[in-house]
Every structure is written in C-alpha cells, then in structure tokens.
Coordinates of C-alpha atoms in Angstrom, one line a residue:
M1 CA 0.0 0.0 0.0
T2 CA 1.4 3.4 -0.9
G3 CA 0.5 7.0 -0.2
V4 CA -1.8 6.3 2.8
S5 CA -0.6 3.9 5.4
R6 CA -2.8 1.1 6.7
R7 CA -2.9 2.8 10.2
R8 CA -4.0 6.1 8.6
L9 CA -6.6 4.2 6.6
F10 CA -7.9 2.4 9.7
G11 CA -7.8 5.6 11.6
M12 CA -9.8 7.6 9.0
T13 CA -12.4 4.9 9.0
G14 CA -12.6 4.8 12.8
A15 CA -12.8 8.6 13.1
G16 CA -15.8 8.6 10.8
V17 CA -17.6 6.1 12.9
A18 CA -16.6 7.9 16.1
I19 CA -18.0 11.2 14.9
A20 CA -21.3 9.4 14.4
G21 CA -21.2 7.9 17.9
T22 CA -22.2 8.9 21.3
A23 CA -20.3 10.5 24.2
A24 CA -16.8 9.5 25.2
G25 CA -16.8 6.8 27.8
T26 CA -20.0 5.2 26.6
G27 CA -19.5 4.7 22.9
Y28 CA -17.6 1.7 21.6
F29 CA -17.6 1.1 17.9
A30 CA -16.1 -1.4 15.5
A31 CA -14.1 0.6 13.0
S32 CA -12.7 -1.5 10.4
R33 CA -13.1 -5.0 11.7
P34 CA -16.2 -6.7 13.0
D35 CA -14.4 -7.7 16.2
E36 CA -13.9 -5.4 19.1
T37 CA -10.1 -5.5 18.9
A38 CA -10.2 -2.9 16.1
A39 CA -12.8 -0.6 17.7
T40 CA -12.6 3.1 18.0
V41 CA -13.7 4.9 21.2
P42 CA -14.8 8.5 20.9
F43 CA -12.3 10.9 22.5
R44 CA -14.6 13.8 23.3
G45 CA -17.7 13.9 25.6
P46 CA -18.9 14.9 29.0
H47 CA -16.6 12.4 30.7
Q48 CA -13.1 11.2 29.8
A49 CA -12.9 7.9 28.0
G50 CA -11.1 5.0 29.7
I51 CA -13.2 5.1 32.9
T52 CA -16.6 3.5 32.1
T53 CA -15.4 2.3 28.6
P54 CA -15.6 -1.5 28.5
A55 CA -12.2 -2.4 30.0
Q56 CA -9.7 -3.3 27.2
D57 CA -7.2 -6.2 27.5
R58 CA -4.0 -4.1 28.1
M59 CA -2.9 -1.0 29.9
H60 CA 0.2 1.2 30.0
F61 CA 0.0 3.6 32.9
V62 CA 2.5 6.4 33.2
A63 CA 3.2 9.2 35.8
F64 CA 5.1 12.3 34.8
D65 CA 7.0 14.9 36.8
V66 CA 6.6 18.4 35.2
T67 CA 10.1 19.8 34.7
T68 CA 9.2 23.2 33.2
T69 CA 8.3 25.9 35.6
D70 CA 6.5 28.0 32.9
R71 CA 2.7 27.9 33.3
A72 CA 2.1 28.8 29.7
E73 CA 4.4 26.1 28.5
L74 CA 2.6 23.5 30.6
A75 CA -0.8 24.7 29.2
A76 CA 0.6 24.5 25.7
L77 CA 1.8 21.0 26.3
L78 CA -1.7 19.9 27.4
R79 CA -3.0 21.4 24.1
D80 CA -0.4 19.5 22.1
W81 CA -1.1 16.3 24.0
T82 CA -4.8 16.6 23.4
Q83 CA -4.3 16.9 19.6
A84 CA -2.0 13.9 19.5
A85 CA -4.2 11.9 21.8
E86 CA -7.4 12.5 19.8
R87 CA -5.5 11.5 16.6
M88 CA -4.1 8.3 18.1
T89 CA -7.4 7.2 19.7
A90 CA -8.8 7.5 16.1
G91 CA -6.1 5.2 14.8
L92 CA -4.0 8.0 13.3
E93 CA -0.4 8.9 13.8
A94 CA 0.4 11.4 16.6
I95 CA 0.9 14.1 13.9
E96 CA 0.0 14.1 10.2
N97 CA 2.7 12.4 8.1
G98 CA 4.5 11.7 11.3
A99 CA 6.5 8.4 10.9
V100 CA 7.7 8.5 7.3
G101 CA 6.0 11.5 5.6
G102 CA 8.1 14.3 6.9
R103 CA 11.5 15.7 6.1
T104 CA 14.1 13.0 6.0
E105 CA 16.6 15.4 7.6
A106 CA 14.5 15.6 10.8
P107 CA 13.5 13.0 13.4
P108 CA 10.1 11.6 12.5
G109 CA 7.1 13.2 14.3
D110 CA 5.7 9.7 15.1
T111 CA 7.7 6.8 16.4
G112 CA 6.1 4.4 13.9
E113 CA 5.6 1.2 15.8
A114 CA 1.8 1.4 15.4
L115 CA 1.8 1.8 11.7
D116 CA -0.4 -1.0 10.2
L117 CA -2.3 -1.4 13.4
P118 CA -5.9 -0.3 14.0
A119 CA -7.1 1.9 16.8
S120 CA -7.6 -1.2 19.1
A121 CA -10.1 0.7 21.3
L122 CA -7.4 2.9 22.6
T123 CA -8.4 5.3 25.3
L124 CA -6.2 8.0 26.9
T125 CA -7.2 9.3 30.3
I126 CA -5.3 12.2 32.0
G127 CA -5.1 13.1 35.7
F128 CA -3.5 15.8 37.8
G129 CA -1.6 14.9 41.0
P130 CA -1.5 16.8 44.3
S131 CA 2.1 18.0 43.6
L132 CA 0.9 19.9 40.5
F133 CA -0.8 22.3 42.9
D134 CA 2.3 23.2 44.9
G135 CA 2.6 26.7 43.7
R136 CA 4.9 26.4 40.7
F137 CA 2.1 27.2 38.3
G138 CA -0.2 29.4 40.4
L139 CA -2.7 26.6 40.9
G140 CA -2.5 26.3 44.7
D141 CA -6.0 27.7 45.2
R142 CA -7.5 25.4 42.6
R143 CA -6.5 22.1 44.4
P144 CA -9.6 20.1 45.3
A145 CA -9.9 19.1 49.0
A146 CA -10.7 15.6 47.8
L147 CA -7.3 15.4 46.1
L148 CA -5.7 14.5 49.4
D149 CA -2.3 13.1 50.1
L150 CA -3.0 9.5 50.7
P151 CA -2.3 8.3 54.2
H152 CA 0.1 5.5 55.1
F153 CA -1.8 2.3 55.5
P154 CA -0.6 -0.6 57.7
A155 CA 1.6 -3.0 55.8
D156 CA 2.4 -0.4 53.1
N157 CA 5.9 -0.9 51.7
L158 CA 5.8 1.9 49.2
D159 CA 8.7 2.6 46.8
P160 CA 8.9 6.4 46.1
A161 CA 10.1 5.5 42.6
R162 CA 6.8 3.8 41.9
S163 CA 4.6 6.4 43.6
S164 CA 3.1 9.9 43.1
G165 CA 3.5 12.2 40.1
D166 CA 2.4 15.6 38.8
L167 CA 0.5 14.1 35.9
C168 CA -0.7 10.7 34.8
V169 CA -1.9 9.2 31.6
Q170 CA -3.7 5.9 31.5
A171 CA -3.5 4.3 28.1
C172 CA -5.8 1.2 27.6
A173 CA -6.1 -0.8 24.3
N174 CA -6.7 -4.3 23.1
D175 CA -3.3 -4.3 21.5
P176 CA -0.4 -3.6 23.9
Q177 CA 1.7 -2.1 21.2
V178 CA -0.9 0.6 20.5
A179 CA -1.0 1.5 24.2
V180 CA 2.8 1.7 24.4
H181 CA 3.0 3.7 21.2
A182 CA 0.6 6.3 22.6
V183 CA 2.5 6.8 25.9
R184 CA 5.8 6.8 24.1
N185 CA 4.7 9.6 21.7
L186 CA 3.2 11.7 24.5
A187 CA 6.5 11.4 26.3
R188 CA 8.3 12.4 23.2
I189 CA 6.1 15.4 22.6
G190 CA 6.7 16.4 26.3
F191 CA 10.5 16.3 26.1
G192 CA 12.0 19.2 28.0
K193 CA 8.7 19.9 29.8
V194 CA 8.0 16.6 31.5
A195 CA 9.9 13.5 32.5
V196 CA 8.6 10.0 33.1
R197 CA 8.5 9.3 36.9
W198 CA 7.3 5.7 36.7
S199 CA 5.2 3.5 34.5
Q200 CA 3.4 0.2 34.7
L201 CA 2.3 -2.3 32.0
G202 CA -0.8 -4.4 32.7
F203 CA -2.6 -7.3 31.1
G204 CA -5.7 -9.3 31.6
R205 CA -8.2 -6.7 33.0
T206 CA -9.2 -7.7 36.5
S207 CA -12.6 -6.0 36.5
T208 CA -15.5 -5.6 34.2
T209 CA -17.0 -2.2 33.6
S210 CA -19.9 -3.3 31.4
R211 CA -22.5 -6.1 31.8
A212 CA -21.5 -7.1 28.2
Q213 CA -18.2 -8.5 29.7
S214 CA -17.6 -11.6 31.6
T215 CA -15.8 -11.5 35.0
P216 CA -12.1 -12.0 34.6
R217 CA -9.7 -13.7 37.0
N218 CA -6.8 -12.2 38.9
L219 CA -3.4 -13.9 39.5
F220 CA -4.8 -15.7 42.6
G221 CA -7.1 -17.5 40.1
F222 CA -10.3 -16.0 41.4
K223 CA -12.9 -14.1 39.6
D224 CA -12.4 -10.4 40.4
G225 CA -14.8 -7.5 40.4
T226 CA -18.1 -9.5 40.3
N227 CA -20.0 -6.7 41.9
N228 CA -18.1 -3.8 40.3
L229 CA -20.0 -0.8 39.1
K230 CA -20.9 -1.0 35.5
A231 CA -21.3 1.6 32.7
E232 CA -25.0 0.8 32.6
D233 CA -25.5 1.9 36.2
T234 CA -25.7 5.6 35.4
A235 CA -27.4 6.7 38.6
E236 CA -24.9 4.8 40.7
L237 CA -22.0 6.3 38.6
D238 CA -23.4 9.8 39.4
R239 CA -23.6 8.9 43.0
H240 CA -20.2 7.2 43.4
V241 CA -17.9 8.2 40.5
W242 CA -18.6 11.5 38.9
V243 CA -17.9 14.7 40.8
Q244 CA -21.2 16.7 41.0
P245 CA -21.8 20.4 40.9
G246 CA -21.3 21.7 44.4
D247 CA -18.8 19.1 45.4
G248 CA -16.1 21.7 44.6
P249 CA -14.1 23.1 42.8
E250 CA -16.3 23.7 39.8
W251 CA -13.5 22.8 37.3
M252 CA -13.8 19.1 38.5
S253 CA -17.6 18.8 37.9
G254 CA -18.0 15.8 35.6
G255 CA -14.5 14.5 36.5
T256 CA -13.5 11.9 39.0
Y257 CA -10.5 10.9 41.3
L258 CA -8.2 8.0 40.3
V259 CA -6.4 6.0 42.9
A260 CA -3.6 3.7 41.7
R261 CA -2.0 1.0 43.9
R262 CA 0.7 -1.4 42.8
I263 CA 0.0 -4.5 44.8
R264 CA 2.5 -7.3 44.7
M265 CA 0.9 -10.7 45.2
H266 CA 3.1 -13.3 47.0
I267 CA 1.8 -15.9 44.6
E268 CA 4.3 -18.6 45.6
T269 CA 3.0 -18.6 49.2
W270 CA -0.6 -18.5 47.9
D271 CA 0.0 -21.5 45.6
R272 CA 1.0 -23.5 48.7
T273 CA -2.3 -22.7 50.5
S274 CA -5.1 -25.1 50.5
L275 CA -8.2 -24.5 48.3
A276 CA -10.4 -24.4 51.3
E277 CA -8.3 -21.7 53.0
Q278 CA -8.1 -19.7 49.7
E279 CA -11.9 -19.7 49.4
A280 CA -12.3 -18.8 53.1
I281 CA -9.9 -15.8 52.6
V282 CA -11.6 -14.6 49.5
G283 CA -15.2 -15.4 50.5
R284 CA -16.0 -17.0 47.2
A285 CA -15.8 -20.3 45.4
K286 CA -12.7 -20.4 43.2
G287 CA -14.5 -22.2 40.3
S288 CA -17.9 -20.5 40.0
G289 CA -17.1 -17.3 41.8
A290 CA -20.3 -17.8 44.0
P291 CA -20.2 -16.2 47.5
N292 CA -19.5 -18.9 50.1
G293 CA -22.8 -20.6 50.9
A294 CA -24.4 -19.6 47.6
A295 CA -24.7 -21.3 44.2
E296 CA -24.0 -18.8 41.5
E297 CA -21.5 -16.0 40.9
F298 CA -24.1 -13.2 41.0
D299 CA -26.1 -14.5 43.9
P300 CA -26.4 -11.8 46.6
V301 CA -23.6 -11.7 49.2
D302 CA -25.3 -12.7 52.5
L303 CA -23.0 -11.5 55.2
Q304 CA -25.3 -12.9 57.9
A305 CA -25.5 -16.5 56.6
R306 CA -24.2 -19.1 59.0
S307 CA -23.3 -22.7 58.6
P308 CA -25.0 -25.5 60.8
D309 CA -22.2 -25.1 63.3
G310 CA -23.0 -21.4 63.7
E311 CA -20.0 -19.9 62.0
F312 CA -20.3 -17.2 59.4
R313 CA -20.3 -18.7 55.9
I314 CA -18.3 -15.6 54.8
A315 CA -15.7 -15.3 57.5
A316 CA -15.3 -12.2 59.6
D317 CA -11.9 -11.5 58.0
A318 CA -12.9 -12.6 54.4
H319 CA -12.0 -10.1 51.7
I320 CA -15.5 -9.7 50.2
R321 CA -17.0 -9.1 53.6
L322 CA -14.5 -6.3 54.4
A323 CA -14.8 -4.8 50.9
A324 CA -18.6 -5.1 50.7
P325 CA -20.6 -1.8 50.3
A326 CA -22.8 -3.0 53.2
T327 CA -19.7 -2.9 55.5
H328 CA -19.0 0.7 54.6
G329 CA -22.5 2.4 54.6
G330 CA -23.1 1.7 50.9
V331 CA -19.9 3.2 49.6
R332 CA -18.9 1.9 46.2
M333 CA -16.1 2.6 43.7
L334 CA -15.5 1.8 40.0
R335 CA -12.5 -0.6 39.7
R336 CA -10.4 -0.8 36.6
G337 CA -7.3 -2.7 37.5
Y338 CA -4.9 -5.1 35.5
N339 CA -2.6 -8.0 36.3
F340 CA 1.1 -7.4 36.0
T341 CA 4.4 -9.4 36.0
D342 CA 7.7 -7.5 36.2
G343 CA 10.2 -10.3 36.1
S344 CA 11.6 -11.8 39.3
D345 CA 12.8 -10.3 42.6
G346 CA 16.2 -12.0 42.5
L347 CA 15.2 -14.5 45.2
G348 CA 13.5 -17.0 42.9
R349 CA 10.1 -15.4 43.1
L350 CA 8.0 -13.6 40.5
D351 CA 7.4 -9.9 41.0
A352 CA 3.7 -10.1 40.0
G353 CA 0.4 -8.8 41.2
L354 CA -2.4 -6.4 40.6
F355 CA -2.2 -2.9 39.4
F356 CA -5.3 -1.6 41.2
V357 CA -7.0 1.4 39.7
C358 CA -10.3 2.8 41.1
F359 CA -12.4 5.9 40.3
N360 CA -14.2 7.7 43.2
R361 CA -16.3 10.8 43.6
D362 CA -14.5 11.6 46.8
P363 CA -11.6 9.3 48.0
R364 CA -11.8 10.7 51.5
T365 CA -15.1 8.9 52.0
Q366 CA -14.6 6.0 49.6
F367 CA -11.2 4.6 48.9
V368 CA -9.5 5.7 52.2
P369 CA -11.8 4.2 54.7
V370 CA -12.2 1.0 52.7
Q371 CA -8.5 0.5 52.3
R372 CA -7.9 1.4 56.0
M373 CA -10.2 -1.5 57.0
L374 CA -8.8 -3.9 54.5
S375 CA -5.2 -3.2 55.5
K376 CA -6.0 -3.8 59.2
K377 CA -8.3 -6.8 59.1
D378 CA -8.3 -8.5 55.7
A379 CA -6.9 -12.1 55.9
M380 CA -5.6 -11.6 52.3
M381 CA -3.1 -9.0 53.4
E382 CA -0.8 -11.8 54.5
Y383 CA -0.3 -12.5 50.8
L384 CA -0.2 -8.9 49.6
E385 CA 2.4 -6.1 49.6
H386 CA 1.5 -2.6 48.4
T387 CA 4.6 -1.2 46.7
G388 CA 3.3 1.8 44.8
S389 CA 0.6 4.4 45.4
A390 CA -0.7 7.5 43.7
I391 CA -3.8 9.7 43.4
F392 CA -4.9 12.0 40.6
A393 CA -7.8 14.3 39.8
C394 CA -9.2 13.4 36.4
P395 CA -11.0 16.4 34.9
P396 CA -14.2 16.1 32.9
G397 CA -14.2 15.1 29.3
V398 CA -13.0 17.4 26.5
P399 CA -15.6 19.4 24.8
P400 CA -15.5 20.3 21.0
G401 CA -12.6 22.7 20.5
G402 CA -11.3 22.2 24.0
H403 CA -8.2 20.5 25.4
W404 CA -7.1 18.6 28.5
G405 CA -6.1 21.7 30.5
D406 CA -9.2 23.8 29.7
S407 CA -11.1 23.3 32.9
L408 CA -8.0 23.7 35.2
F409 CA -6.3 26.6 33.5
G410 CA -9.5 28.4 32.4

C-alpha cells in the first residue's frame, strides 16, 4: 500500500464512525473489523474515555514529573497532547505524516511502531496529581480538597520511585503495542517539559466495567470484580464516581478521582495454600465465583448467613465481607485494574500482582476508609504487599474545540 498507510486508513475509517457515535466513555464502535479489537472509542464527551469504557485487555499507565516551571508552556503541552491523543485514539499517527511522511533530515514526528495497526479501542485518560498544585504554576488555590495526600496504611511498603507524580496518563487498548505507542509519543512530545517518573504495564483486565463483559480472574485464580459498578449503572455512577456540581471546585464537575496502587501478590505462598483456605480468605468459590454458601456468581452476598455449626459462611476477615458496600455504609467505587508481571525479585520469586485502579467521587469517604479497614483486618493481606501508590484528579471530558487543560487553567 502506498500514499496512505494502513494505520491512517484504519484511523480515518474509525474517526468517521466515532463522529457518528455517542459521548466518550460510553461509545464503543467497531471501526474496520467486526471484532472489538479494532474498535474506536470517541475521544470527546462529558466524561473522559477510559473510565466507564468497557475495559480493554491491556494497559500502559505512566506518571510524569513536570520539569518546566513555565505555566504557559505547561498549558501549551496539554493542548499539544490533546491533539495527539485525539488522533491516536482515532487510529491515526500522533501528527500528520509523522512516521515517514516528513522531512528526511529531521526526526520523525511519530515513532512508527503502530503503523499498520488499527485503533484497538485505545483510550487515553489524564489526571493531575497533588504536587501539581504546589505553587509552581499558580494553581494552589484550585486544588480540590478531595485530592488529598493518601495516608500511610498498615503493611504499606511503598517505593517512592513507583509512587506519586504531577500528571498521569492511563492508556488502555486491546493491542499492547498501540498503548505503548501512545504513551511513548506523548512522552516524546513532552521532552524538555515533563519526564517519566514511573510507569506500569498491565494485562488481563481484572474487573468488568460493562455487563456485556464476563468477569475476569486475577493472579490468585479467582474471579475479580463481580460486583463492580458498570457503565449501565448511570445513577450509581453519578452517586459514586462523577464529581457533581457543588462538590467543589467547579472545574472538576463531571470529573473523578483516580487512585492507583501497585499490589505485589506473593503468589508462591498463595500457591501452597489449600483450596479451602483460599476460598475462606476470598469469601467466594474459586471455580464458580459464587459467594460462600451460595450457588452462582451473581447470587447476593449474604453477610449474615451461617453454617450449621453457627459460623459465618463468609468469614469475619474474608476479603469480600470487608470490601462489601454493606460494611461501609453503601460506599462503592469503580474498579479498573490489571494484572502485571515485572520479572523476578532476584530471590527466585515472580514480581507479579495487581495494578489496582479505582475511580471515586471523593476518595476521603470511599477509597481511604475501605483501604484502611482492609489493611488492618483482611486475611488476604498476608499475601499482599502494596509497593506503589498515587492519586490524581481526572478532569471532565474534553468538549469540542477544547483541550485537557481547559477546565483547570481556564
């Protein structure tokens, strides 16, 4: 094929479908293949894509430190990133004629590894960390109270090199190379203004965000996220995920707060634990995913059910009891995590686990109290080690003609 690359052709097809679609975060369209691996997700809408979008198979999450101290330069970068992000989510190169169509005397404007690949349902979601509001850019009075510095939880063993950040970008796609290409090109565009602080690759989504998806399994082998919020639960999303007018500040209305936790799972120890103990710790059957004492995965979780000997069928320190909304006054969150493996730890054990991501309307009343209880009482904590932690304010979706920094910088 000459003149127009396959990626550009895929992209133009996808962009046309996207324009005809619905708001970002809810639309999900097959662009040039009948299967969802080639789908295009609309970039613009009232909420950012990549939150309630049906969870893709792969993720590349990156946190940046802002190295420029120039407010106008940062705002300009967010405009440039928006243009590139919109193009890449439509299956296009980061800039027109980027990889091979520019001047041969200059570095290419696109790194090229996604040529010939479709959009693969790529979504790019941006967030602003607490440190962005430290005074360098005159944003101190615009920091939301809900964007708190996360407290230290019992059993945290956090690595500063895997934590925090001024900015984050969550790239999700059904092709890992498409997600990596997107992050790589945003980092390239930001050269001299931002630097990568840490990043995490993920595979095998560990939660569903739509009833059209089946429940996946985590690296402990259990179905994960059975009772997660779904895109179809619009009233519950307004109650638990989207920042509402009056929550303050106004620039976050329609946005949400992202909490990321890198959780190493001591899988070698878990693998030597009996099935009965594993199921008691989780509170569900490993095969069906049914709550202990029930028959089917989606049967109600009865926290009061007891066995003939009088013991709770779901133990007092079982994970699903301590994480249940009923244990926390009805509090819920939208989970969107991924499995990871990062090689070995040098001691003959895999460095593997869950990259936990959740979206909250207010982490002070949602993530923090739930995690505080889990870290103190959850029997599963014996097998877990939290090694990274971060929180970001994700602004609302990008309106026509707008960019990622509009609501924050005005």
